[in-house]
Amino acid sequence: YHNAIRAEASRRILTAYPEWRQLNMNAEKTNLIVTMMSRPLTVEEQEAFDAIVAAQSWIQSVRDASDAIEVLHPQPENHRDDSLWPLNP
C-alpha cells in the first residue's frame, strides 16, 4: 500500500513539474543564489526566485502528505482522493 501512495505522490509531482522542469528550476535557483552573493536581484529575478521557492515548497508538501497518508489508521479507502493531497499549483 505504501508503494501505491508513493507512486501517487510521484504522479502528482511529475504532472505539475516534470523532471526536466525541476532540473531547470534547480539550475536557475542556483544561478540566482550565486547572483545574490554579488548584488541584489532585479525585480524580475526575485519574482523568478520566489516562483521556484513556491514550486519547491509545493513539491515538499506533496511528499509530506504522502508520509502522512502512509501512517493513517485506518488507511483511507482511496489514497488518490484529492482531499488528502495539497492543491495543484
PDB file of N, CA and C in Angstrom:
ATOM      1  N   TYR A   1       0.828  -1.201   0.000  1.00  0.00           N
ATOM      2  CA  TYR A   1       0.000   0.000   0.000  1.00  0.00           C
ATOM      3  C   TYR A   1       0.868   1.260   0.000  1.00  0.00           C
ATOM      4  N   HIS A   2       1.983   1.215   0.736  1.00  0.00           N
ATOM      5  CA  HIS A   2       2.871   2.386   0.790  1.00  0.00           C
ATOM      6  C   HIS A   2       3.430   2.725  -0.584  1.00  0.00           C
ATOM      7  N   ASN A   3       3.754   1.694  -1.361  1.00  0.00           N
ATOM      8  CA  ASN A   3       4.277   1.957  -2.713  1.00  0.00           C
ATOM      9  C   ASN A   3       3.240   2.646  -3.581  1.00  0.00           C
ATOM     10  N   ALA A   4       1.982   2.296  -3.411  1.00  0.00           N
ATOM     11  CA  ALA A   4       0.913   2.932  -4.194  1.00  0.00           C
ATOM     12  C   ALA A   4       0.773   4.409  -3.798  1.00  0.00           C
ATOM     13  N   ILE A   5       0.913   4.701  -2.521  1.00  0.00           N
ATOM     14  CA  ILE A   5       0.831   6.089  -2.055  1.00  0.00           C
ATOM     15  C   ILE A   5       2.013   6.883  -2.600  1.00  0.00           C
ATOM     16  N   ARG A   6       3.187   6.299  -2.540  1.00  0.00           N
ATOM     17  CA  ARG A   6       4.382   6.983  -3.064  1.00  0.00           C
ATOM     18  C   ARG A   6       4.270   7.193  -4.568  1.00  0.00           C
ATOM     19  N   ALA A   7       3.712   6.216  -5.260  1.00  0.00           N
ATOM     20  CA  ALA A   7       3.523   6.357  -6.708  1.00  0.00           C
ATOM     21  C   ALA A   7       2.539   7.483  -7.017  1.00  0.00           C
ATOM     22  N   GLU A   8       1.502   7.612  -6.195  1.00  0.00           N
ATOM     23  CA  GLU A   8       0.540   8.691  -6.396  1.00  0.00           C
ATOM     24  C   GLU A   8       1.185  10.048  -6.141  1.00  0.00           C
ATOM     25  N   ALA A   9       2.022  10.138  -5.115  1.00  0.00           N
ATOM     26  CA  ALA A   9       2.747  11.388  -4.851  1.00  0.00           C
ATOM     27  C   ALA A   9       3.637  11.737  -6.035  1.00  0.00           C
ATOM     28  N   SER A  10       4.351  10.751  -6.535  1.00  0.00           N
ATOM     29  CA  SER A  10       5.226  10.974  -7.684  1.00  0.00           C
ATOM     30  C   SER A  10       4.431  11.417  -8.896  1.00  0.00           C
ATOM     31  N   ARG A  11       3.304  10.784  -9.133  1.00  0.00           N
ATOM     32  CA  ARG A  11       2.462  11.144 -10.279  1.00  0.00           C
ATOM     33  C   ARG A  11       2.015  12.595 -10.175  1.00  0.00           C
ATOM     34  N   ARG A  12       1.589  12.999  -8.992  1.00  0.00           N
ATOM     35  CA  ARG A  12       1.120  14.368  -8.800  1.00  0.00           C
ATOM     36  C   ARG A  12       2.248  15.375  -9.003  1.00  0.00           C
ATOM     37  N   ILE A  13       3.410  15.072  -8.461  1.00  0.00           N
ATOM     38  CA  ILE A  13       4.553  15.973  -8.598  1.00  0.00           C
ATOM     39  C   ILE A  13       4.976  16.080 -10.062  1.00  0.00           C
ATOM     40  N   LEU A  14       5.128  14.933 -10.717  1.00  0.00           N
ATOM     41  CA  LEU A  14       5.630  14.945 -12.097  1.00  0.00           C
ATOM     42  C   LEU A  14       4.609  15.500 -13.088  1.00  0.00           C
ATOM     43  N   THR A  15       3.325  15.418 -12.751  1.00  0.00           N
ATOM     44  CA  THR A  15       2.313  16.031 -13.602  1.00  0.00           C
ATOM     45  C   THR A  15       2.464  17.545 -13.573  1.00  0.00           C
ATOM     46  N   ALA A  16       2.682  18.083 -12.381  1.00  0.00           N
ATOM     47  CA  ALA A  16       2.824  19.536 -12.246  1.00  0.00           C
ATOM     48  C   ALA A  16       4.206  20.021 -12.657  1.00  0.00           C
ATOM     49  N   TYR A  17       5.230  19.243 -12.298  1.00  0.00           N
ATOM     50  CA  TYR A  17       6.622  19.648 -12.545  1.00  0.00           C
ATOM     51  C   TYR A  17       7.411  18.438 -13.043  1.00  0.00           C
ATOM     52  N   PRO A  18       7.417  18.205 -14.360  1.00  0.00           N
ATOM     53  CA  PRO A  18       8.204  17.090 -14.901  1.00  0.00           C
ATOM     54  C   PRO A  18       9.678  17.222 -14.486  1.00  0.00           C
ATOM     55  N   GLU A  19      10.385  16.112 -14.539  1.00  0.00           N
ATOM     56  CA  GLU A  19      11.787  16.115 -14.103  1.00  0.00           C
ATOM     57  C   GLU A  19      12.612  17.189 -14.798  1.00  0.00           C
ATOM     58  N   TRP A  20      12.427  17.361 -16.115  1.00  0.00           N
ATOM     59  CA  TRP A  20      13.223  18.361 -16.835  1.00  0.00           C
ATOM     60  C   TRP A  20      12.963  19.753 -16.269  1.00  0.00           C
ATOM     61  N   ARG A  21      11.722  20.026 -15.880  1.00  0.00           N
ATOM     62  CA  ARG A  21      11.391  21.346 -15.328  1.00  0.00           C
ATOM     63  C   ARG A  21      12.006  21.518 -13.937  1.00  0.00           C
ATOM     64  N   GLN A  22      11.960  20.455 -13.132  1.00  0.00           N
ATOM     65  CA  GLN A  22      12.584  20.525 -11.809  1.00  0.00           C
ATOM     66  C   GLN A  22      14.089  20.763 -11.924  1.00  0.00           C
ATOM     67  N   LEU A  23      14.729  20.099 -12.885  1.00  0.00           N
ATOM     68  CA  LEU A  23      16.170  20.308 -13.094  1.00  0.00           C
ATOM     69  C   LEU A  23      16.456  21.744 -13.515  1.00  0.00           C
ATOM     70  N   ASN A  24      15.627  22.273 -14.408  1.00  0.00           N
ATOM     71  CA  ASN A  24      15.802  23.664 -14.835  1.00  0.00           C
ATOM     72  C   ASN A  24      15.587  24.638 -13.674  1.00  0.00           C
ATOM     73  N   MET A  25      14.589  24.355 -12.838  1.00  0.00           N
ATOM     74  CA  MET A  25      14.351  25.227 -11.677  1.00  0.00           C
ATOM     75  C   MET A  25      15.543  25.199 -10.722  1.00  0.00           C
ATOM     76  N   ASN A  26      16.094  24.006 -10.495  1.00  0.00           N
ATOM     77  CA  ASN A  26      17.254  23.898  -9.608  1.00  0.00           C
ATOM     78  C   ASN A  26      18.444  24.672 -10.158  1.00  0.00           C
ATOM     79  N   ALA A  27      18.669  24.567 -11.454  1.00  0.00           N
ATOM     80  CA  ALA A  27      19.787  25.284 -12.076  1.00  0.00           C
ATOM     81  C   ALA A  27      19.564  26.793 -11.992  1.00  0.00           C
ATOM     82  N   GLU A  28      18.350  27.236 -12.286  1.00  0.00           N
ATOM     83  CA  GLU A  28      18.059  28.671 -12.233  1.00  0.00           C
ATOM     84  C   GLU A  28      18.179  29.194 -10.808  1.00  0.00           C
ATOM     85  N   LYS A  29      17.692  28.417  -9.841  1.00  0.00           N
ATOM     86  CA  LYS A  29      17.792  28.836  -8.438  1.00  0.00           C
ATOM     87  C   LYS A  29      19.255  28.964  -8.025  1.00  0.00           C
ATOM     88  N   THR A  30      20.067  28.006  -8.432  1.00  0.00           N
ATOM     89  CA  THR A  30      21.496  28.068  -8.117  1.00  0.00           C
ATOM     90  C   THR A  30      22.127  29.316  -8.708  1.00  0.00           C
ATOM     91  N   ASN A  31      21.815  29.609  -9.962  1.00  0.00           N
ATOM     92  CA  ASN A  31      22.355  30.801 -10.612  1.00  0.00           C
ATOM     93  C   ASN A  31      21.903  32.077  -9.896  1.00  0.00           C
ATOM     94  N   LEU A  32      20.651  32.097  -9.470  1.00  0.00           N
ATOM     95  CA  LEU A  32      20.149  33.280  -8.772  1.00  0.00           C
ATOM     96  C   LEU A  32      20.797  33.440  -7.396  1.00  0.00           C
ATOM     97  N   ILE A  33      21.061  32.342  -6.727  1.00  0.00           N
ATOM     98  CA  ILE A  33      21.755  32.414  -5.431  1.00  0.00           C
ATOM     99  C   ILE A  33      23.171  32.941  -5.623  1.00  0.00           C
ATOM    100  N   VAL A  34      23.848  32.486  -6.659  1.00  0.00           N
ATOM    101  CA  VAL A  34      25.192  32.996  -6.960  1.00  0.00           C
ATOM    102  C   VAL A  34      25.120  34.495  -7.245  1.00  0.00           C
ATOM    103  N   THR A  35      24.124  34.904  -8.012  1.00  0.00           N
ATOM    104  CA  THR A  35      23.935  36.336  -8.303  1.00  0.00           C
ATOM    105  C   THR A  35      23.717  37.119  -7.018  1.00  0.00           C
ATOM    106  N   MET A  36      22.900  36.583  -6.108  1.00  0.00           N
ATOM    107  CA  MET A  36      22.606  37.264  -4.839  1.00  0.00           C
ATOM    108  C   MET A  36      23.869  37.518  -4.017  1.00  0.00           C
ATOM    109  N   MET A  37      24.870  36.696  -4.222  1.00  0.00           N
ATOM    110  CA  MET A  37      26.103  36.869  -3.451  1.00  0.00           C
ATOM    111  C   MET A  37      26.906  38.073  -3.932  1.00  0.00           C
ATOM    112  N   SER A  38      26.609  38.567  -5.140  1.00  0.00           N
ATOM    113  CA  SER A  38      27.370  39.698  -5.662  1.00  0.00           C
ATOM    114  C   SER A  38      26.557  40.988  -5.788  1.00  0.00           C
ATOM    115  N   ARG A  39      25.218  40.845  -5.866  1.00  0.00           N
ATOM    116  CA  ARG A  39      24.378  42.037  -5.997  1.00  0.00           C
ATOM    117  C   ARG A  39      22.947  41.665  -5.672  1.00  0.00           C
ATOM    118  N   PRO A  40      22.124  42.678  -5.391  1.00  0.00           N
ATOM    119  CA  PRO A  40      20.693  42.385  -5.186  1.00  0.00           C
ATOM    120  C   PRO A  40      20.055  41.906  -6.494  1.00  0.00           C
ATOM    121  N   LEU A  41      19.048  41.067  -6.361  1.00  0.00           N
ATOM    122  CA  LEU A  41      18.332  40.603  -7.543  1.00  0.00           C
ATOM    123  C   LEU A  41      17.457  41.719  -8.099  1.00  0.00           C
ATOM    124  N   THR A  42      17.279  41.701  -9.406  1.00  0.00           N
ATOM    125  CA  THR A  42      16.311  42.618 -10.022  1.00  0.00           C
ATOM    126  C   THR A  42      14.910  42.143  -9.634  1.00  0.00           C
ATOM    127  N   VAL A  43      13.931  42.964  -9.908  1.00  0.00           N
ATOM    128  CA  VAL A  43      12.543  42.585  -9.615  1.00  0.00           C
ATOM    129  C   VAL A  43      12.194  41.286 -10.346  1.00  0.00           C
ATOM    130  N   GLU A  44      12.570  41.194 -11.604  1.00  0.00           N
ATOM    131  CA  GLU A  44      12.264  40.001 -12.400  1.00  0.00           C
ATOM    132  C   GLU A  44      12.977  38.774 -11.843  1.00  0.00           C
ATOM    133  N   GLU A  45      14.231  38.943 -11.453  1.00  0.00           N
ATOM    134  CA  GLU A  45      14.976  37.820 -10.882  1.00  0.00           C
ATOM    135  C   GLU A  45      14.367  37.383  -9.559  1.00  0.00           C
ATOM    136  N   GLN A  46      13.956  38.338  -8.739  1.00  0.00           N
ATOM    137  CA  GLN A  46      13.346  37.998  -7.452  1.00  0.00           C
ATOM    138  C   GLN A  46      12.028  37.273  -7.654  1.00  0.00           C
ATOM    139  N   GLU A  47      11.249  37.709  -8.641  1.00  0.00           N
ATOM    140  CA  GLU A  47       9.984  37.033  -8.940  1.00  0.00           C
ATOM    141  C   GLU A  47      10.236  35.594  -9.387  1.00  0.00           C
ATOM    142  N   ALA A  48      11.256  35.397 -10.214  1.00  0.00           N
ATOM    143  CA  ALA A  48      11.604  34.051 -10.663  1.00  0.00           C
ATOM    144  C   ALA A  48      12.042  33.192  -9.479  1.00  0.00           C
ATOM    145  N   PHE A  49      12.868  33.760  -8.608  1.00  0.00           N
ATOM    146  CA  PHE A  49      13.339  33.046  -7.428  1.00  0.00           C
ATOM    147  C   PHE A  49      12.158  32.652  -6.537  1.00  0.00           C
ATOM    148  N   ASP A  50      11.262  33.600  -6.294  1.00  0.00           N
ATOM    149  CA  ASP A  50      10.098  33.334  -5.444  1.00  0.00           C
ATOM    150  C   ASP A  50       9.208  32.250  -6.039  1.00  0.00           C
ATOM    151  N   ALA A  51       9.053  32.249  -7.357  1.00  0.00           N
ATOM    152  CA  ALA A  51       8.230  31.229  -8.015  1.00  0.00           C
ATOM    153  C   ALA A  51       8.854  29.843  -7.861  1.00  0.00           C
ATOM    154  N   ILE A  52      10.161  29.770  -7.954  1.00  0.00           N
ATOM    155  CA  ILE A  52      10.857  28.492  -7.786  1.00  0.00           C
ATOM    156  C   ILE A  52      10.699  28.000  -6.349  1.00  0.00           C
ATOM    157  N   VAL A  53      10.892  28.882  -5.395  1.00  0.00           N
ATOM    158  CA  VAL A  53      10.738  28.504  -3.984  1.00  0.00           C
ATOM    159  C   VAL A  53       9.315  28.016  -3.718  1.00  0.00           C
ATOM    160  N   ALA A  54       8.325  28.685  -4.282  1.00  0.00           N
ATOM    161  CA  ALA A  54       6.928  28.266  -4.106  1.00  0.00           C
ATOM    162  C   ALA A  54       6.698  26.882  -4.708  1.00  0.00           C
ATOM    163  N   ALA A  55       7.239  26.647  -5.892  1.00  0.00           N
ATOM    164  CA  ALA A  55       7.091  25.339  -6.537  1.00  0.00           C
ATOM    165  C   ALA A  55       7.749  24.252  -5.702  1.00  0.00           C
ATOM    166  N   GLN A  56       8.947  24.517  -5.217  1.00  0.00           N
ATOM    167  CA  GLN A  56       9.646  23.527  -4.420  1.00  0.00           C
ATOM    168  C   GLN A  56       8.951  23.289  -3.082  1.00  0.00           C
ATOM    169  N   SER A  57       8.334  24.312  -2.538  1.00  0.00           N
ATOM    170  CA  SER A  57       7.564  24.152  -1.301  1.00  0.00           C
ATOM    171  C   SER A  57       6.339  23.265  -1.546  1.00  0.00           C
ATOM    172  N   TRP A  58       5.686  23.455  -2.696  1.00  0.00           N
ATOM    173  CA  TRP A  58       4.540  22.611  -3.027  1.00  0.00           C
ATOM    174  C   TRP A  58       4.979  21.154  -3.190  1.00  0.00           C
ATOM    175  N   ILE A  59       6.089  20.938  -3.877  1.00  0.00           N
ATOM    176  CA  ILE A  59       6.602  19.577  -4.050  1.00  0.00           C
ATOM    177  C   ILE A  59       6.847  18.939  -2.680  1.00  0.00           C
ATOM    178  N   GLN A  60       7.446  19.683  -1.770  1.00  0.00           N
ATOM    179  CA  GLN A  60       7.683  19.149  -0.431  1.00  0.00           C
ATOM    180  C   GLN A  60       6.376  18.874   0.298  1.00  0.00           C
ATOM    181  N   SER A  61       5.370  19.715   0.072  1.00  0.00           N
ATOM    182  CA  SER A  61       4.082  19.485   0.735  1.00  0.00           C
ATOM    183  C   SER A  61       3.427  18.195   0.237  1.00  0.00           C
ATOM    184  N   VAL A  62       3.635  17.846  -1.024  1.00  0.00           N
ATOM    185  CA  VAL A  62       3.120  16.575  -1.545  1.00  0.00           C
ATOM    186  C   VAL A  62       3.863  15.416  -0.889  1.00  0.00           C
ATOM    187  N   ARG A  63       5.168  15.544  -0.747  1.00  0.00           N
ATOM    188  CA  ARG A  63       5.941  14.496  -0.061  1.00  0.00           C
ATOM    189  C   ARG A  63       5.478  14.340   1.381  1.00  0.00           C
ATOM    190  N   ASP A  64       5.248  15.462   2.056  1.00  0.00           N
ATOM    191  CA  ASP A  64       4.773  15.417   3.442  1.00  0.00           C
ATOM    192  C   ASP A  64       3.394  14.768   3.524  1.00  0.00           C
ATOM    193  N   ALA A  65       2.522  15.079   2.572  1.00  0.00           N
ATOM    194  CA  ALA A  65       1.189  14.463   2.548  1.00  0.00           C
ATOM    195  C   ALA A  65       1.306  12.958   2.353  1.00  0.00           C
ATOM    196  N   SER A  66       2.197  12.539   1.479  1.00  0.00           N
ATOM    197  CA  SER A  66       2.420  11.116   1.250  1.00  0.00           C
ATOM    198  C   SER A  66       2.825  10.421   2.551  1.00  0.00           C
ATOM    199  N   ASP A  67       3.761  11.033   3.262  1.00  0.00           N
ATOM    200  CA  ASP A  67       4.199  10.456   4.542  1.00  0.00           C
ATOM    201  C   ASP A  67       3.032  10.359   5.520  1.00  0.00           C
ATOM    202  N   ALA A  68       2.215  11.399   5.568  1.00  0.00           N
ATOM    203  CA  ALA A  68       1.079  11.424   6.497  1.00  0.00           C
ATOM    204  C   ALA A  68       0.036  10.374   6.123  1.00  0.00           C
ATOM    205  N   ILE A  69      -0.219  10.203   4.836  1.00  0.00           N
ATOM    206  CA  ILE A  69      -1.208   9.214   4.384  1.00  0.00           C
ATOM    207  C   ILE A  69      -0.733   7.807   4.719  1.00  0.00           C
ATOM    208  N   GLU A  70       0.564   7.580   4.595  1.00  0.00           N
ATOM    209  CA  GLU A  70       1.110   6.246   4.870  1.00  0.00           C
ATOM    210  C   GLU A  70       0.869   5.793   6.303  1.00  0.00           C
ATOM    211  N   VAL A  71       0.799   6.726   7.247  1.00  0.00           N
ATOM    212  CA  VAL A  71       0.648   6.333   8.656  1.00  0.00           C
ATOM    213  C   VAL A  71      -0.786   6.468   9.165  1.00  0.00           C
ATOM    214  N   LEU A  72      -1.721   6.828   8.293  1.00  0.00           N
ATOM    215  CA  LEU A  72      -3.118   6.924   8.714  1.00  0.00           C
ATOM    216  C   LEU A  72      -3.645   5.549   9.105  1.00  0.00           C
ATOM    217  N   HIS A  73      -4.397   5.536  10.198  1.00  0.00           N
ATOM    218  CA  HIS A  73      -5.065   4.304  10.625  1.00  0.00           C
ATOM    219  C   HIS A  73      -6.479   4.669  10.994  1.00  0.00           C
ATOM    220  N   PRO A  74      -7.464   4.108  10.376  1.00  0.00           N
ATOM    221  CA  PRO A  74      -7.320   3.174   9.262  1.00  0.00           C
ATOM    222  C   PRO A  74      -6.872   3.887   7.984  1.00  0.00           C
ATOM    223  N   GLN A  75      -6.347   3.104   7.085  1.00  0.00           N
ATOM    224  CA  GLN A  75      -5.931   3.648   5.795  1.00  0.00           C
ATOM    225  C   GLN A  75      -7.168   4.136   5.039  1.00  0.00           C
ATOM    226  N   PRO A  76      -7.026   5.230   4.293  1.00  0.00           N
ATOM    227  CA  PRO A  76      -8.176   5.697   3.500  1.00  0.00           C
ATOM    228  C   PRO A  76      -8.542   4.679   2.423  1.00  0.00           C
ATOM    229  N   GLU A  77      -9.806   4.638   2.089  1.00  0.00           N
ATOM    230  CA  GLU A  77     -10.258   3.710   1.044  1.00  0.00           C
ATOM    231  C   GLU A  77      -9.643   4.053  -0.303  1.00  0.00           C
ATOM    232  N   ASN A  78      -9.453   5.345  -0.549  1.00  0.00           N
ATOM    233  CA  ASN A  78      -8.923   5.786  -1.839  1.00  0.00           C
ATOM    234  C   ASN A  78      -7.791   6.779  -1.595  1.00  0.00           C
ATOM    235  N   HIS A  79      -6.559   6.304  -1.715  1.00  0.00           N
ATOM    236  CA  HIS A  79      -5.398   7.170  -1.476  1.00  0.00           C
ATOM    237  C   HIS A  79      -5.234   8.236  -2.564  1.00  0.00           C
ATOM    238  N   ARG A  80      -6.024   8.151  -3.628  1.00  0.00           N
ATOM    239  CA  ARG A  80      -5.965   9.163  -4.689  1.00  0.00           C
ATOM    240  C   ARG A  80      -6.964  10.293  -4.473  1.00  0.00           C
ATOM    241  N   ASP A  81      -7.745  10.203  -3.427  1.00  0.00           N
ATOM    242  CA  ASP A  81      -8.743  11.231  -3.135  1.00  0.00           C
ATOM    243  C   ASP A  81      -8.053  12.588  -3.010  1.00  0.00           C
ATOM    244  N   ASP A  82      -8.486  13.541  -3.817  1.00  0.00           N
ATOM    245  CA  ASP A  82      -7.852  14.868  -3.836  1.00  0.00           C
ATOM    246  C   ASP A  82      -7.869  15.554  -2.472  1.00  0.00           C
ATOM    247  N   SER A  83      -8.820  15.212  -1.624  1.00  0.00           N
ATOM    248  CA  SER A  83      -8.893  15.863  -0.312  1.00  0.00           C
ATOM    249  C   SER A  83      -7.717  15.495   0.585  1.00  0.00           C
ATOM    250  N   LEU A  84      -6.991  14.453   0.234  1.00  0.00           N
ATOM    251  CA  LEU A  84      -5.828  14.024   1.018  1.00  0.00           C
ATOM    252  C   LEU A  84      -4.551  14.755   0.613  1.00  0.00           C
ATOM    253  N   TRP A  85      -4.599  15.428  -0.514  1.00  0.00           N
ATOM    254  CA  TRP A  85      -3.379  15.999  -1.103  1.00  0.00           C
ATOM    255  C   TRP A  85      -3.458  17.520  -1.209  1.00  0.00           C
ATOM    256  N   PRO A  86      -2.290  18.167  -1.233  1.00  0.00           N
ATOM    257  CA  PRO A  86      -2.271  19.634  -1.457  1.00  0.00           C
ATOM    258  C   PRO A  86      -2.844  19.975  -2.836  1.00  0.00           C
ATOM    259  N   LEU A  87      -3.450  21.136  -2.924  1.00  0.00           N
ATOM    260  CA  LEU A  87      -3.981  21.584  -4.218  1.00  0.00           C
ATOM    261  C   LEU A  87      -2.853  21.759  -5.212  1.00  0.00           C
ATOM    262  N   ASN A  88      -3.136  21.441  -6.463  1.00  0.00           N
ATOM    263  CA  ASN A  88      -2.138  21.649  -7.512  1.00  0.00           C
ATOM    264  C   ASN A  88      -1.840  23.128  -7.668  1.00  0.00           C
ATOM    265  N   PRO A  89      -0.590  23.422  -8.009  1.00  0.00           N
ATOM    266  CA  PRO A  89      -0.220  24.849  -8.184  1.00  0.00           C
ATOM    267  C   PRO A  89      -0.914  25.475  -9.385  1.00  0.00           C
TER     268      PRO A  89
END
